CSV table of C-alpha atoms in Angstrom, one decimal:
chain,number,residue,atom,x,y,z
A,1,GLY,CA,99.6,181.3,130.0
A,2,ALA,CA,100.1,177.9,131.6
A,3,VAL,CA,97.9,178.4,134.6
A,4,VAL,CA,97.0,175.6,136.9
A,5,SER,CA,94.4,176.0,139.6
A,6,GLN,CA,93.5,173.8,142.6
A,7,HIS,CA,90.3,173.7,144.6
A,8,PRO,CA,89.9,173.9,147.5
A,9,SER,CA,92.9,175.8,148.8
A,10,TRP,CA,92.1,174.8,152.3
A,11,VAL,CA,90.1,171.9,153.7
A,12,ILE,CA,89.5,170.7,157.3
A,13,CYS,CA,87.7,167.5,157.8
A,14,LYS,CA,87.0,164.9,160.4
A,15,SER,CA,88.8,161.7,160.5
A,16,GLY,CA,87.2,159.0,158.4
A,17,THR,CA,85.7,161.3,155.8
A,18,SER,CA,86.8,161.5,152.2
A,19,VAL,CA,88.2,164.7,150.6
A,20,LYS,CA,88.4,165.5,146.9
A,21,ILE,CA,90.9,167.9,145.5
A,22,GLU,CA,90.6,169.2,142.0
A,23,CYS,CA,93.4,170.3,139.7
A,24,ARG,CA,92.6,172.2,136.5
A,25,SER,CA,94.7,173.4,133.7
A,26,LEU,CA,93.1,176.7,132.7
A,27,ASP,CA,94.6,177.6,129.4
A,28,PHE,CA,96.3,174.5,128.1
A,29,GLN,CA,95.6,170.9,127.7
A,30,ALA,CA,97.3,168.8,130.3
A,31,THR,CA,98.4,165.5,128.8
A,32,THR,CA,100.1,164.6,132.1
A,33,MET,CA,99.3,165.6,135.6
A,34,PHE,CA,101.4,165.0,138.7
A,35,TRP,CA,100.3,164.9,142.3
A,36,TYR,CA,102.8,165.7,145.1
A,37,ARG,CA,102.7,165.9,148.8
A,38,GLN,CA,104.8,168.3,150.7
A,39,PHE,CA,105.6,168.2,154.4
A,40,PRO,CA,106.7,171.3,156.3
A,41,LYS,CA,110.1,172.4,155.4
A,42,GLN,CA,110.6,169.5,153.1
A,43,SER,CA,110.7,168.9,149.4
A,44,LEU,CA,108.0,167.6,147.2
A,45,MET,CA,107.2,163.9,147.3
A,46,LEU,CA,105.7,162.6,144.1
A,47,MET,CA,102.7,160.5,144.8
A,48,ALA,CA,101.5,159.6,141.3
A,49,THR,CA,101.5,160.5,137.7
A,50,SER,CA,98.3,160.4,135.6
A,51,ASN,CA,97.7,160.6,131.9
A,52,GLU,CA,94.3,161.6,130.5
A,53,GLY,CA,92.1,158.6,130.1
A,54,SER,CA,94.4,156.0,131.7
A,55,LYS,CA,95.1,154.8,135.2
A,56,ALA,CA,97.5,156.7,137.3
A,57,THR,CA,100.9,155.4,138.0
A,58,TYR,CA,101.6,155.4,141.7
A,59,GLU,CA,105.0,155.8,143.4
A,60,GLN,CA,106.3,153.1,145.6
A,61,GLY,CA,104.7,153.3,149.1
A,62,VAL,CA,101.7,155.3,148.0
A,63,GLU,CA,98.4,153.5,148.6
A,64,LYS,CA,96.4,153.7,145.4
A,65,ASP,CA,93.2,152.7,147.2
A,66,LYS,CA,93.6,155.5,149.6
A,67,PHE,CA,94.6,158.2,147.2
A,68,LEU,CA,92.3,157.8,144.2
A,69,ILE,CA,93.3,159.7,141.2
A,70,ASN,CA,91.1,160.4,138.2
A,71,HIS,CA,92.2,162.2,135.1
A,72,ALA,CA,89.0,162.3,133.2
A,73,SER,CA,89.7,165.1,130.8
A,74,LEU,CA,92.7,167.0,129.4
A,75,THR,CA,92.0,169.9,131.8
A,76,LEU,CA,90.9,168.1,135.0
A,77,SER,CA,92.5,165.7,137.4
A,78,THR,CA,91.1,164.9,140.9
A,79,LEU,CA,92.8,163.4,144.0
A,80,THR,CA,90.4,161.8,146.5
A,81,VAL,CA,91.8,161.1,149.9
A,82,THR,CA,89.6,158.3,151.2
A,83,SER,CA,88.9,157.7,154.9
A,84,ALA,CA,91.3,160.5,155.8
A,85,HIS,CA,93.3,160.3,159.0
A,86,PRO,CA,95.3,162.9,160.8
A,87,GLU,CA,98.5,161.5,159.3
A,88,ASP,CA,97.2,162.5,155.9
A,89,SER,CA,97.3,166.1,156.9
A,90,SER,CA,99.6,167.8,154.5
A,91,PHE,CA,100.1,170.2,151.6
A,92,TYR,CA,99.0,168.6,148.3
A,93,ILE,CA,100.3,170.1,145.1
A,94,CYS,CA,99.4,169.2,141.6
A,95,SER,CA,101.3,170.0,138.4
A,96,ALA,CA,100.6,169.6,134.7
A,97,THR,CA,102.5,169.4,131.5
A,98,GLY,CA,101.0,170.0,128.1
A,99,THR,CA,101.8,168.7,124.7
A,100,GLY,CA,105.6,168.5,124.4
A,101,GLY,CA,105.7,168.2,128.2
A,102,GLU,CA,108.9,170.0,128.9
A,103,THR,CA,107.8,172.2,131.8
A,104,GLN,CA,105.6,171.3,134.8
A,105,TYR,CA,103.3,174.1,135.8
A,106,PHE,CA,102.2,173.9,139.4
A,107,GLY,CA,98.9,174.6,141.1
A,108,PRO,CA,98.8,176.8,144.3
A,109,GLY,CA,98.4,173.8,146.5
A,110,THR,CA,95.7,172.5,148.9
A,111,ARG,CA,96.3,172.3,152.6
A,112,LEU,CA,94.5,169.4,154.2
A,113,LEU,CA,94.0,169.2,157.9
A,114,VAL,CA,92.3,166.1,159.3
A,115,LEU,CA,91.1,166.3,162.8
B,1,ALA,CA,120.8,157.3,144.4
B,2,GLN,CA,119.8,160.9,144.8
B,3,SER,CA,119.2,162.5,141.4
B,4,VAL,CA,119.5,166.1,142.5
B,5,ALA,CA,121.1,167.7,145.5
B,6,GLN,CA,120.9,171.2,147.0
B,7,PRO,CA,123.7,171.3,149.5
B,8,GLU,CA,122.6,174.4,151.3
B,9,ASP,CA,119.5,174.4,153.4
B,10,GLN,CA,119.7,178.2,153.7
B,11,VAL,CA,121.5,181.0,151.9
B,12,ASN,CA,121.7,184.5,153.4
B,13,VAL,CA,122.6,187.5,151.3
B,14,ALA,CA,122.3,191.3,151.7
B,15,GLU,CA,120.1,193.2,149.3
B,16,GLY,CA,122.0,194.4,146.3
B,17,ASN,CA,124.6,191.6,146.5
B,18,PRO,CA,124.9,188.8,144.1
B,19,LEU,CA,123.3,185.5,145.1
B,20,THR,CA,124.0,181.9,144.2
B,21,VAL,CA,121.8,178.9,145.1
B,22,LYS,CA,123.6,175.6,144.3
B,23,CYS,CA,122.3,172.5,142.6
B,24,THR,CA,124.1,169.4,141.5
B,25,TYR,CA,122.7,166.4,139.7
B,26,SER,CA,123.6,162.7,139.3
B,27,VAL,CA,124.7,161.7,135.9
B,28,SER,CA,122.2,159.3,134.3
B,29,GLY,CA,121.5,160.0,130.7
B,30,ASN,CA,120.9,163.5,129.4
B,31,PRO,CA,119.5,165.7,132.1
B,32,TYR,CA,117.0,168.4,131.7
B,33,LEU,CA,117.2,170.9,134.6
B,34,PHE,CA,114.7,173.3,136.1
B,35,TRP,CA,114.5,175.9,138.9
B,36,TYR,CA,111.3,176.7,140.7
B,37,VAL,CA,110.5,179.2,143.5
B,38,GLN,CA,108.0,178.7,146.2
B,39,TYR,CA,106.5,181.4,148.4
B,40,PRO,CA,104.8,180.5,151.7
B,41,ASN,CA,101.7,178.4,151.4
B,42,ARG,CA,101.9,178.6,147.6
B,43,GLY,CA,102.6,176.2,144.8
B,44,LEU,CA,105.9,176.3,142.8
B,45,GLN,CA,106.5,178.9,140.2
B,46,PHE,CA,108.7,178.1,137.2
B,47,LEU,CA,111.8,180.2,136.9
B,48,LEU,CA,113.9,178.7,134.2
B,49,LYS,CA,115.0,175.5,132.5
B,50,TYR,CA,117.9,174.0,130.6
B,51,ILE,CA,116.9,171.6,127.8
B,52,THR,CA,119.5,172.1,125.1
B,53,GLY,CA,121.6,174.8,123.5
B,54,ASP,CA,123.3,177.6,125.3
B,55,ASN,CA,124.5,176.5,128.8
B,56,LEU,CA,123.6,179.9,130.3
B,57,VAL,CA,119.9,180.2,130.6
B,58,LYS,CA,118.0,183.3,131.6
B,59,GLY,CA,114.7,183.2,133.4
B,60,SER,CA,112.1,185.2,135.2
B,61,TYR,CA,112.8,188.0,137.7
B,62,GLY,CA,116.4,188.5,136.6
B,63,PHE,CA,117.5,185.0,137.5
B,64,GLU,CA,119.9,182.9,135.4
B,65,ALA,CA,121.5,179.5,135.7
B,66,GLU,CA,124.5,177.8,134.0
B,67,PHE,CA,124.5,174.2,133.0
B,68,ASN,CA,128.0,172.8,133.8
B,69,LYS,CA,128.3,169.3,132.5
B,70,SER,CA,131.8,168.7,133.8
B,71,GLN,CA,130.8,169.7,137.3
B,72,THR,CA,127.2,168.3,136.9
B,73,SER,CA,125.9,171.5,138.3
B,74,PHE,CA,123.1,174.0,137.6
B,75,HIS,CA,123.5,176.8,140.0
B,76,LEU,CA,121.0,179.6,140.2
B,77,LYS,CA,122.3,183.1,140.2
B,78,LYS,CA,121.2,186.7,140.3
B,79,PRO,CA,123.5,189.7,140.1
B,80,SER,CA,121.7,191.8,142.6
B,81,ALA,CA,119.3,190.3,145.2
B,82,LEU,CA,116.1,191.9,146.3
B,83,VAL,CA,114.3,191.4,149.6
B,84,SER,CA,111.3,190.1,147.6
B,85,ASP,CA,113.5,187.2,146.3
B,86,SER,CA,113.3,185.7,149.8
B,87,ALA,CA,111.6,182.3,149.3
B,88,LEU,CA,112.2,178.6,149.0
B,89,TYR,CA,114.0,177.5,145.8
B,90,PHE,CA,113.9,174.0,144.3
B,91,CYS,CA,116.1,172.5,141.6
B,92,ALA,CA,114.6,169.7,139.6
B,93,VAL,CA,115.9,167.2,137.0
B,94,THR,CA,114.2,164.9,134.6
B,95,TYR,CA,115.7,162.5,132.1
B,96,ASN,CA,112.5,161.6,130.1
B,97,PHE,CA,109.9,164.1,131.3
B,98,ASN,CA,107.9,161.3,132.8
B,99,LYS,CA,109.3,161.8,136.3
B,100,PHE,CA,110.9,164.9,137.8
B,101,TYR,CA,113.2,164.7,140.8
B,102,PHE,CA,113.3,167.6,143.1
B,103,GLY,CA,116.0,168.7,145.4
B,104,SER,CA,115.4,169.3,149.1
B,105,GLY,CA,115.0,173.0,148.7
B,106,THR,CA,117.1,176.0,149.7
B,107,LYS,CA,115.7,178.9,151.7
B,108,LEU,CA,117.0,182.2,150.5
B,109,ASN,CA,117.0,185.1,152.9
B,110,VAL,CA,117.7,188.5,151.5
B,111,LYS,CA,118.2,191.1,154.2
B,112,PRO,CA,117.7,194.8,153.7
């Protein structure tokens, strides 16, 4: 149980395009979803926290107009990187907590490369 | 102030030997502590957690960790390491489940 999927696992795009990453909880209802960014050999940096049906809460320094987060249902959250640039290249990981919210379950991550 | 610290970037241990990966946390309310493991190009896998109760918690793959309030530590341990345990390990702490703070990660190398 407690499986979280992400799609796509890899994406390469041209600078200036937008990329959407999906995060799904497959066997539980995710009341809260988290989006992280991880640079090589570094820890996870929390970007934003989203609760179903409400606006995401962004961490300081994260541009909400650039990283659009939608948590439209209890099983799906999306992160859209708008007008991507090479510096946005990174490993993006989502996680989800269910009712009770004790444990975060992580997706497998999405590697974004912007050329 | 850093909420959780992993003082070792890397830990090397021979297969069959016991392993310890260290984690300490900053005191700020009642901490809830977690360990996750990450394999290359993968997301994080949950290993174990301390919420309340017995200070010694047992988790997946034979790992265990002890919550030590006086030393503000939550070290990850395993009695006998396997080569397949080689991975990146993250300690995390939360105080309200709204935000989790992750350590910088410790790379565990288990040599045959």
